[in-house]
Every structure is written in C-alpha cells, then in structure tokens.
Short mmCIF file of C-alpha atoms in Angstrom, two decimals:
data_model
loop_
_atom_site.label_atom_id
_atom_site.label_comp_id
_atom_site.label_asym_id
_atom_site.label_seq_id
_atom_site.Cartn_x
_atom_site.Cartn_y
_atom_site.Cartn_z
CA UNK F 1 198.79 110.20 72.19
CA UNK F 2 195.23 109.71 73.17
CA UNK F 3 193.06 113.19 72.25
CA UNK F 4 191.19 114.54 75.20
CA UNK F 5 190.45 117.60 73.83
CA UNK F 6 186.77 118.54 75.09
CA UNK F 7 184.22 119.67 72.45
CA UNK F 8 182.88 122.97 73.33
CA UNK F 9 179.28 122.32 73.95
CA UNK F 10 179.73 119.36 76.04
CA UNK F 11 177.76 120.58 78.76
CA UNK F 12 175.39 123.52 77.14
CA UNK F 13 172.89 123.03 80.59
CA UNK F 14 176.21 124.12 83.12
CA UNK F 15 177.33 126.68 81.13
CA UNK F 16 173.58 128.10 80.63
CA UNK F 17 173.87 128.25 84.50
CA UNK F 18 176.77 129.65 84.49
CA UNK F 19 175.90 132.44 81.78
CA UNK F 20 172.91 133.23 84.56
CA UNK F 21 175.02 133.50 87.44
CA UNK F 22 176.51 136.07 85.43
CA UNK F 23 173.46 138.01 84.71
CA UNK F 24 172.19 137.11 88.59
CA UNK F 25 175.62 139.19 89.24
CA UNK F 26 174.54 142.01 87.35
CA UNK F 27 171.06 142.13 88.94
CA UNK F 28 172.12 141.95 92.35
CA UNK F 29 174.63 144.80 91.17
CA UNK F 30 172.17 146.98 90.04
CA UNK F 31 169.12 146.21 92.28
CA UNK F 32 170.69 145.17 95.29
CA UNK F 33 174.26 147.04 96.00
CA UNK F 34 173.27 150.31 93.86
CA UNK F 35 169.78 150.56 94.33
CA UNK F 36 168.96 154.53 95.71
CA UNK F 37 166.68 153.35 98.03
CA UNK F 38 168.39 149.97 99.85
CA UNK F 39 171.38 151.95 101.97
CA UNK F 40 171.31 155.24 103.98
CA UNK F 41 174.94 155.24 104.91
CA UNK F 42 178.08 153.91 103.06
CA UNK F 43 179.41 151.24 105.30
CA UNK F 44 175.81 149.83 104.28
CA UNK F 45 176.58 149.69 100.80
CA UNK F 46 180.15 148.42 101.58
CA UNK F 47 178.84 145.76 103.59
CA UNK F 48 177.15 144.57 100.25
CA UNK F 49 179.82 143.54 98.42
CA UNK F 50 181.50 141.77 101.41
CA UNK F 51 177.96 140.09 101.58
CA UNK F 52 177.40 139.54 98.20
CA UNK F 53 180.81 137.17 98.25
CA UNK F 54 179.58 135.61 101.73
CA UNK F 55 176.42 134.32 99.70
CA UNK F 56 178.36 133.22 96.83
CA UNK F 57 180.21 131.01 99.01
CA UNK F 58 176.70 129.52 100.63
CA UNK F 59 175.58 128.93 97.48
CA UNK F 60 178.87 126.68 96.33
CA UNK F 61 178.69 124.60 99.51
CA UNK F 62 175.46 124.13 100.54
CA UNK F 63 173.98 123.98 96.64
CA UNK F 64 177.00 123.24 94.19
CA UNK F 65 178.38 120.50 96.55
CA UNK F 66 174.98 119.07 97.55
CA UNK F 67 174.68 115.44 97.85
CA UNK F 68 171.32 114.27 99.15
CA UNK F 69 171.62 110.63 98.67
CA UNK F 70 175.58 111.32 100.12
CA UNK F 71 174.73 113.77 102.74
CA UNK F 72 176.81 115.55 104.52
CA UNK F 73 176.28 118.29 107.01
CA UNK F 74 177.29 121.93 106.10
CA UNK F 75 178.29 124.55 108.78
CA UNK F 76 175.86 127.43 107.50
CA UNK F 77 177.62 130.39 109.07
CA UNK F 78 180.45 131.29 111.13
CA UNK F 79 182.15 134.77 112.08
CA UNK F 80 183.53 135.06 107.97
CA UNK F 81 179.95 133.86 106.24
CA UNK F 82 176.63 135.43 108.45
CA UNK F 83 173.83 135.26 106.89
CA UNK F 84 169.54 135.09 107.60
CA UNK F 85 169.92 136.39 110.95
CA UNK F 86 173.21 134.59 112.14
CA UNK F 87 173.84 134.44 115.47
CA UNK F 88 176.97 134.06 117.49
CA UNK F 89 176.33 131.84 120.54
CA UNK F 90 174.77 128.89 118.28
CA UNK F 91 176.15 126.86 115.29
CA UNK F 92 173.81 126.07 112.50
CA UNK F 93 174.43 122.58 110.05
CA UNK F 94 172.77 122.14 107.08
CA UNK F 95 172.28 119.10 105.08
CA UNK F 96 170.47 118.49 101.80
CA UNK F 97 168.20 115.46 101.51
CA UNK F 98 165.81 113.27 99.83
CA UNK F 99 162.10 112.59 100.89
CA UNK F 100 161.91 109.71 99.20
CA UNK F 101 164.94 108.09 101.08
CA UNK F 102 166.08 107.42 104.94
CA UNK F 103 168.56 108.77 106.85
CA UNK F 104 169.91 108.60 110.42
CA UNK F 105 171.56 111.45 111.75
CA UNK F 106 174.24 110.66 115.13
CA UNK F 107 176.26 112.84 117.42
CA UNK F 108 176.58 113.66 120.74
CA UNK F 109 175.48 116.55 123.25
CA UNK F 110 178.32 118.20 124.64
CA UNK F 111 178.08 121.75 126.34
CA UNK F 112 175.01 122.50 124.31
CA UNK F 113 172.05 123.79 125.88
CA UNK F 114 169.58 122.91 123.62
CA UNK F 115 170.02 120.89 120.11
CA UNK F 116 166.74 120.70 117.40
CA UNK F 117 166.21 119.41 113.98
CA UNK F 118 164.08 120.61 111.60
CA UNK F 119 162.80 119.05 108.45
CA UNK F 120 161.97 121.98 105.38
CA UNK F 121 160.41 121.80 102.32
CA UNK F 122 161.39 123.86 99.44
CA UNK F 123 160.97 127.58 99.17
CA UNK F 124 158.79 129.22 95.93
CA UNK F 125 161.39 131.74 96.23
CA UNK F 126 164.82 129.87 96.03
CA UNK F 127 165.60 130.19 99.90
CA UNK F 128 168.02 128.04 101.76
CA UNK F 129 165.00 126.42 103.09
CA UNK F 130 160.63 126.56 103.47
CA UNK F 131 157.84 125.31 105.15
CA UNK F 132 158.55 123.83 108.22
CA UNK F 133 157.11 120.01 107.77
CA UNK F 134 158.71 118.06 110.76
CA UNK F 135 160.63 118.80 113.97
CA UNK F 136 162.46 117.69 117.19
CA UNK F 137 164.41 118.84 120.05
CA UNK F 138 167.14 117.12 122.51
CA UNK F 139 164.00 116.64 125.12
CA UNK F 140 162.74 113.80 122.80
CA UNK F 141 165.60 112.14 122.16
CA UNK F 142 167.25 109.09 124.16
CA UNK F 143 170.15 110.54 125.21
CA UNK F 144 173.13 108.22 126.73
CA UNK F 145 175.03 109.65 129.89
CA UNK F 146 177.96 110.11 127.43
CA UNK F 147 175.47 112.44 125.65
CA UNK F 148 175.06 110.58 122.69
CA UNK F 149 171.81 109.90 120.53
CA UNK F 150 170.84 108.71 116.98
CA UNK F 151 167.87 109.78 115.16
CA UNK F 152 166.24 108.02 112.34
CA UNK F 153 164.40 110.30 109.65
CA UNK F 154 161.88 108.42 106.90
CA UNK F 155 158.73 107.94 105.96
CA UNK F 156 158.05 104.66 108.21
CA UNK F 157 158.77 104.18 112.16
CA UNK F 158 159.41 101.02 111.44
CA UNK F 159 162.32 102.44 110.11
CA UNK F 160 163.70 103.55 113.78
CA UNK F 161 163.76 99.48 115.17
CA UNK F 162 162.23 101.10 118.32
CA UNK F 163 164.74 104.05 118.46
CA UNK F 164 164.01 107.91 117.94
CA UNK F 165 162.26 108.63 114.90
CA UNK F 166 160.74 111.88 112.53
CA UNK F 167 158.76 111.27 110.29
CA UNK F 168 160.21 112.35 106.58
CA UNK F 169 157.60 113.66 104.13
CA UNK F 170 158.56 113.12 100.17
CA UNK F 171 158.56 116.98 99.82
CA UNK F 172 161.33 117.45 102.28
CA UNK F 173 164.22 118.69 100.53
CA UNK F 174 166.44 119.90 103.77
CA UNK F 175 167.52 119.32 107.66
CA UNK F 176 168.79 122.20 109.27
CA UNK F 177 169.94 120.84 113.26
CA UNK F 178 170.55 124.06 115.62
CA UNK F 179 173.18 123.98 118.59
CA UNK F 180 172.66 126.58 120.89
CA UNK F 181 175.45 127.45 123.47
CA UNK F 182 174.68 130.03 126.30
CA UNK F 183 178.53 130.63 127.29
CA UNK F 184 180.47 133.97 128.94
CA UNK F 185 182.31 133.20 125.68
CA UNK F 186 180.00 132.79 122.60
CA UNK F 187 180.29 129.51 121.09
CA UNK F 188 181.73 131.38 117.64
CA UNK F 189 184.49 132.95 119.64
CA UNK F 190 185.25 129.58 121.24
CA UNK F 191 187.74 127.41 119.04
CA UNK F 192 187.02 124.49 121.48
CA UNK F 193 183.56 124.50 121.16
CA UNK F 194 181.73 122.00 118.21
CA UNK F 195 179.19 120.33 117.98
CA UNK F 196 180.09 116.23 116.76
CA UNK F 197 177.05 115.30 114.12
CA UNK F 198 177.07 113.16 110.96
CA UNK F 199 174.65 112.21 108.57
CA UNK F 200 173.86 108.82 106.84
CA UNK F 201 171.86 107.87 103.80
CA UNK F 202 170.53 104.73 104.78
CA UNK F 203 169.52 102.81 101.55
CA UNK F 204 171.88 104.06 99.19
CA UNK F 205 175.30 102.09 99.11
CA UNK F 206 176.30 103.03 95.44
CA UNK F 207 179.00 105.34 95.04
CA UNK F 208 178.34 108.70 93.95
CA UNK F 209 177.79 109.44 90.80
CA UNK F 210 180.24 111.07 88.44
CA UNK F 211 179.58 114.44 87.88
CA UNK F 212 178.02 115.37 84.44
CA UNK F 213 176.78 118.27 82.62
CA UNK F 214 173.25 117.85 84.23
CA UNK F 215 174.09 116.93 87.63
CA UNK F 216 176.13 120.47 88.29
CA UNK F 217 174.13 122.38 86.64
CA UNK F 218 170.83 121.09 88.72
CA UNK F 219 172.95 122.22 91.50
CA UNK F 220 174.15 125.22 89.93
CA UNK F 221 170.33 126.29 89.18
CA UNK F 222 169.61 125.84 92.69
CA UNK F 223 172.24 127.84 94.10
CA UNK F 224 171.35 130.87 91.60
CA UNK F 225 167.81 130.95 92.86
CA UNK F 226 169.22 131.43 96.61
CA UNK F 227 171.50 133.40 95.18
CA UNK F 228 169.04 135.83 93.74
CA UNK F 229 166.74 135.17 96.73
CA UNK F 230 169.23 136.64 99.11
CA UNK F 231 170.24 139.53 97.64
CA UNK F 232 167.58 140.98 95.26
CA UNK F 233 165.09 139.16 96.73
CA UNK F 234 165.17 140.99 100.15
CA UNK F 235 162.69 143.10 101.39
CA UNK F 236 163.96 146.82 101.67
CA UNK F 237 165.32 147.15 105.09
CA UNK F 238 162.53 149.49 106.89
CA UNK F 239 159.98 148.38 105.29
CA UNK F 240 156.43 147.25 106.68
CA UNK F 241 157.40 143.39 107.82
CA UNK F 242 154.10 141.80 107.96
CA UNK F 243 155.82 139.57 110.91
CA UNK F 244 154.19 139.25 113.93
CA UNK F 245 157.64 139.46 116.30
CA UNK F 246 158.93 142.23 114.01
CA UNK F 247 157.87 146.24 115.08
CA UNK F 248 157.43 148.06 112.34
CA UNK F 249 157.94 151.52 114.59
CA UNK F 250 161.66 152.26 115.14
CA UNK F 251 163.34 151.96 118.79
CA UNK F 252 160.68 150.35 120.15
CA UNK F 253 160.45 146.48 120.60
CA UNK F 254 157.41 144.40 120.61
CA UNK F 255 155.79 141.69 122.82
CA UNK F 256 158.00 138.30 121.69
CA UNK F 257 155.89 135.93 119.70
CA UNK F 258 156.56 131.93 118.94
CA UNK F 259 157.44 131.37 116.08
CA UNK F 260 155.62 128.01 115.77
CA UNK F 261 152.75 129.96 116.09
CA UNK F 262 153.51 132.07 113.34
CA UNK F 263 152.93 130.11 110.88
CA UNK F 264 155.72 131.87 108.15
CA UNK F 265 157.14 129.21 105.61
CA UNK F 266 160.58 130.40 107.01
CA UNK F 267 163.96 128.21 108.27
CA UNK F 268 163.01 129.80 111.44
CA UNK F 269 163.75 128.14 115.32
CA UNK F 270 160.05 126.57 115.87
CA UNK F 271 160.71 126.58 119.88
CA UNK F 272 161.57 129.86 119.93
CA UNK F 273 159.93 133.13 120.97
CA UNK F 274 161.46 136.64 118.90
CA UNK F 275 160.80 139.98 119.17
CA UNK F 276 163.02 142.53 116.88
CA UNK F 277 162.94 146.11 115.99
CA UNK F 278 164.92 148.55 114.25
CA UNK F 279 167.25 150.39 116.11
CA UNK F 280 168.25 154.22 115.10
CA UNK F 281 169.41 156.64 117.92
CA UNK F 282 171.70 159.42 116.88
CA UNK F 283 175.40 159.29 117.49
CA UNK F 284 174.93 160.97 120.70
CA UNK F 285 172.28 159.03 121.75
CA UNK F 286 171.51 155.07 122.96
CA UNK F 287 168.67 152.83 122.92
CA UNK F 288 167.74 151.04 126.67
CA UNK F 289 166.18 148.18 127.11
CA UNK F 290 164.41 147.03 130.03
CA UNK F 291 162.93 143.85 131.06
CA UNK F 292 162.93 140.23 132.88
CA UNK F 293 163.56 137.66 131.10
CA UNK F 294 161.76 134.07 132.34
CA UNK F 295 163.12 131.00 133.24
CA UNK F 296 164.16 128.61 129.92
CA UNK F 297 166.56 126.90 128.06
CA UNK F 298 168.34 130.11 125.96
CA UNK F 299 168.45 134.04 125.59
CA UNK F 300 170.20 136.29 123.59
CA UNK F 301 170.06 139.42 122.20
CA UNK F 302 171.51 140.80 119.28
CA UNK F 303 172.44 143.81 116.70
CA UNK F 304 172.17 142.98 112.91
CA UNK F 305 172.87 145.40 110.27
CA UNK F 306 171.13 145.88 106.79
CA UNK F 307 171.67 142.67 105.52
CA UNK F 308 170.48 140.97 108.62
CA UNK F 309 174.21 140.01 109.46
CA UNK F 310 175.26 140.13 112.77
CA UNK F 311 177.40 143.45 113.89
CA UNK F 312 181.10 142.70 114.73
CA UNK F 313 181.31 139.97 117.59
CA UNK F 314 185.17 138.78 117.66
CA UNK F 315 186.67 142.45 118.36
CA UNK F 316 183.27 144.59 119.82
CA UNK F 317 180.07 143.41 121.62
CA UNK F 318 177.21 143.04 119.77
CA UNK F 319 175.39 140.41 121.71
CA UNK F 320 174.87 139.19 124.92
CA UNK F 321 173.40 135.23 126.07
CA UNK F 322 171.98 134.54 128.83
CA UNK F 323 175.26 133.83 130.88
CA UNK F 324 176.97 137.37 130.02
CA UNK F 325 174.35 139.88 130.81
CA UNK F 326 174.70 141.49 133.93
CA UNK F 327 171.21 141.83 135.74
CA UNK F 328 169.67 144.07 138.67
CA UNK F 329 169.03 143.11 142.18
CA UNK F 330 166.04 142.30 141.30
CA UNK F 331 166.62 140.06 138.56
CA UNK F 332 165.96 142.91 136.02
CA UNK F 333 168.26 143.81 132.79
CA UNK F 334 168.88 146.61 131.46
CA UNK F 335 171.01 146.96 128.15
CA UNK F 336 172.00 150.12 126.48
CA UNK F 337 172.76 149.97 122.54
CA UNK F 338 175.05 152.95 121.06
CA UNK F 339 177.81 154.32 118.80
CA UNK F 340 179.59 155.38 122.39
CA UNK F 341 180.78 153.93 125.27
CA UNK F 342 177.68 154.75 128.09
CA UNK F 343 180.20 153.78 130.55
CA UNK F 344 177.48 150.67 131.21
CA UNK F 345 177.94 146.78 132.03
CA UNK F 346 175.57 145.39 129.41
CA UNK F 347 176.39 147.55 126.30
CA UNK F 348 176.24 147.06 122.14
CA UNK F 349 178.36 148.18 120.29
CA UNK F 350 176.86 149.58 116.62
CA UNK F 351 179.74 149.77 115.08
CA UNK F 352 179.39 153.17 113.95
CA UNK F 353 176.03 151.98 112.03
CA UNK F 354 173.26 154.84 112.45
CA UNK F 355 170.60 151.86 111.82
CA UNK F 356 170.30 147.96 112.42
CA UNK F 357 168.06 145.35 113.94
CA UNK F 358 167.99 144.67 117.38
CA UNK F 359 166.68 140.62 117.95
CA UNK F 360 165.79 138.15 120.74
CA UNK F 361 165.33 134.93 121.13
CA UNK F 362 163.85 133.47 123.69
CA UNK F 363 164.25 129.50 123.81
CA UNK F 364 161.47 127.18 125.29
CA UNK F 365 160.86 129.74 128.11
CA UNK F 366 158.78 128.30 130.61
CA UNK F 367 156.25 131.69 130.38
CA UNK F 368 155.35 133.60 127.72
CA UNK F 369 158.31 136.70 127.49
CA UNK F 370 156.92 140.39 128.67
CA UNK F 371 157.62 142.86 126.08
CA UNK F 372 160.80 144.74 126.88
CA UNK F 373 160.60 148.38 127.61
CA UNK F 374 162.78 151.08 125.42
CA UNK F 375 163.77 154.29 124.97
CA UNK F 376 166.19 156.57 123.49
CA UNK F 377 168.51 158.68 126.03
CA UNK F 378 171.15 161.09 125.66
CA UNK F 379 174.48 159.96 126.24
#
C-alpha cells in the first residue's frame, strides 16, 4: 500500500497563517469584544461575537476562496453576514481581480433601479477594498430591451471591439458592482429578487492551479489583515469621524455630501450623496426627522448599530426606500426613530439599542439634498 502519510511541515507558510489567525482571535478578543471603552450596553458586546463570526465568514469567501485569474462574483452581505454599512434594499457582489489581466463582466438589469461598478485598489489597512481608481453606472452602458449588457474591464479599449469599456489600472486588485432596489419590499426580504451577473477572465484558459502551501496561505494572509481591519481596526464608535457626511454631534444630522467628492480611499457608492449621525434618545424618547427629499434614482434611510450593521430588517423596521415612506401633502417626510411604538406611519425600530447610526443615501439626485431637520421628543 502506497504511503501518503504527510510530513508535518509540508506547508510551514499556511500554518504560520493559521497560527496568526489564532493570535488575530485573541486580539480582536481582547481589544475589540472586551475593550472598556468600545460598548455602553450589553447587546453591544453580544453583537460582537455574532459579528466577529460574520467577518470570519467574509474573510473565507471573499479572501480564502479568491480566484482573480478564475473570478467569480461573491455576494458580500445578506440578512445573516452585514457588514461596512450593509444595507437592505441593495445587493452588493464582490469579485477579486488582476490589473494586469482582462475581464468582461455580463448580466442583465432586471427590477434594479440603478446598477454601478467600481474598480478598487488595495487598502494600507487590509480592508475589503481602497482607493477608488475606475467607475461606471447602468447610464453608460448599452443596455438591450431585454436589459442585458456586457462590460469589458482592461488596460486597452481596444480590448472592448467597440463595446462598453473601463479602463483597468495594474493596481486594481477588486470590482465591487452595486444593485440597488427601491421596493415596498426590500430587495433582502424578497426571495425573488437577484441580480443575474458573471464574471470572465479573458486571457487565461489554463485551469486553476492546484492549491499549495503558498497559494492558501497568500489568501489566508489576506483575509487576516481584513480580518484584523474589521474588528480591531475600527474606530471607537463615537468618536470624532473626520468624514465630511458624518456629524460628529449626536441626534442631529448633517447637510448630505457626495461621496465622489470626498475624496476617502473607502469602497464607498461614488454617485451617492450620505449624511449620518448618531442616534441616542432615551427609552422614552424618539428622534424626528424632517425633510424633502429631491427627485433621483434611490433613497433610503437606515439604523446601524455599533458595528455599523444594519438593525433587524426581516422581523422589525429599520429602514425605509424611497417606495415605503409615507410622505406629507406636501411632499414632506417625516420619520420618527425609537425604542416604542409612536403610534406613527414612517417609524424605526431600535431594537432596544440606546445608541446607533442613523444613514442616508441619496442616489444621483438631480439637486443637491437639504439637510434634514431633527429633534428629540417625548413619546
């Protein structure tokens, strides 16, 4: 009988990564989970650990299975995995690529209401993704009545033979394509609702290769540094944001601001405007919010907690599109945000959190969003 006993330092560089996924544990124990000064109530802190195993699941599927010269396209959050600001009425894919390559990404447009692609380079940090270095929405792509479209991504337009085309810079390391869905029922509630999309390697036609000590644990060093970046790598929720959309002052919202014209090396929306605060009535109190909101392609707004996850969507409201809020006579909006029950139309739901994010987007509105009103009532 053949021996295939395995020597026990066949792959030293996987099991290294392993060893610091172990330690990376440990630190996101001890400075994330524990740490005195992250969590102010304990469904915070038990939201950790539920968190802690969402990101370990990111990390095995979009890092540990990444294939960028045999791409495939990764859902990046759903109602069981939320994650950098999640977001129920839109689905998210990721894929991982190569600059140095081409690629040609198909689908088709179904009850979407706006679909973009983004091209990222890495992040210093270990993020899921960085600079923003290329990008394109469904308004520049050829679209057939049956709503389908192809898109070519490399580093030549010859590359497109006339078709759509972004250019692909050798630093790229990432495409993350946005569906956004404004629905009475949010597009992650809606088991009939998808978005078709597939992803090409155009000048590879080897077979993967197998997978060696190396190989994994290039992926497996990846996915640690996101890993880490996620969890101990978060700013302290409260803290000064340095973000231009972001108010720093509790209950009160500021003026939404584009986040193309921000400028941060983020995964963020580049057609979108945000504006988010922290929310923190008491338990007998709520948080209204008054405004207009102009003509465009999307709107939403919704409650994160600590770990910038969104709040409970498939049982209790917290969010509302475009389609579900319920506005004035005079095309106003007004939306209350408590522990209780106002008794109001447009109401979210905390969850029994005492603190959270409040954030909206505002996509490709055609005027610059007023800052919404707020203030904190009695109930």
């Amino acid at each position: 009988m053949t021996d295939r006993s395995i020597p026990a330092d066949v792959t030293p560089r996987a099991l290294a990564a392993y060893n610091d996924l172990i330690d990376a544990l440990a630190e996101a124990r001890d400075g994330y989970l524990l740490h005195p000064d992250r969590w102010v109530e304990p469904v915070e802190q038990a939201e950790g650990f539920r968190y802690v195993g969402q990101m370990l699941s990111a990390m095995s599927e979009m890092y540990w299975e990444a294939k960028p010269r045999h791409p495939r396209f990764v859902s990046i959050v759903d109602p069981g995995r939320k994650l950098q600001g999640d977001n129920p009425d839109a689905i998210y894919h990721y894929a991982r690529i190569d600059g140095t390559k081409k690629y040609r990404v198909s689908g088709r447009i179904t009850q979407e209401c706006y679909t973009s692609f983004t091209l990222h380079g890495r992040s210093p940090d270990g993020g899921m993704a960085g600079p923003l270095l290329g990008d394109v929405n469904d308004s520049d792509l050829a679209v057939d009545s049956d709503g389908r479209y192809s898109l070519t991504i490399s580093a030549d337009e010859a590359d497109a033979d006339g078709g759509d085309w972004i250019r692909l810079e050798p630093e790229t390391i990432a495409i993350i394509v946005r569906g956004y869905f404004e629905l009475e029922t949010s597009a992650q509630n809606d088991s009939e609702v998808h978005v078709d999309i597939d992803i090409e390697c155009l000048d590879v036609d080897a077979a993967p290769p197998a997978l060696g000590d190396d190989l994994i644990a290039e992926r497996m060093e990846e996915g640690i540094a996101f890993f880490r970046q996620v969890t101990t790598g978060q700013n302290i929720f409260g803290g000064p944001s340095g973000v231009p959309f972001v108010s720093d002052e509790a209950n009160v919202l500021p003026k939404p601001f584009s986040f193309r014209d921000s400028g941060l090396p983020v995964p963020g929306a580049a057609d979108i405007h945000y504006a988010s605060a922290r929310w923190e009535p008491e338990p007998d109190q709520a948080l209204v919010m008054r405004g207009t909101i102009p003509p465009g392609r999307f709107v939403n707004v919704v409650l994160w907690n600590a770990h910038t996850q969104t709040l409970e969507y498939r049982g209790r409201k917290s969010s509302l599109n475009g389609a579900q809020i319920q506005y004035e006579d005079d095309g106003s909006f007004e939306i209350w945000v408590s522990a209780k029950d106002p008794g109001c139309t447009n109401w979210l739901d905390t969850d029994g959190h005492y603190r959270g994010s409040i954030f909206w987007r505002f996509l490709l509105p055609d005027e610059d969003p007023e800052q919404p009103t707020s203030e904190v009532v009695t109930i």
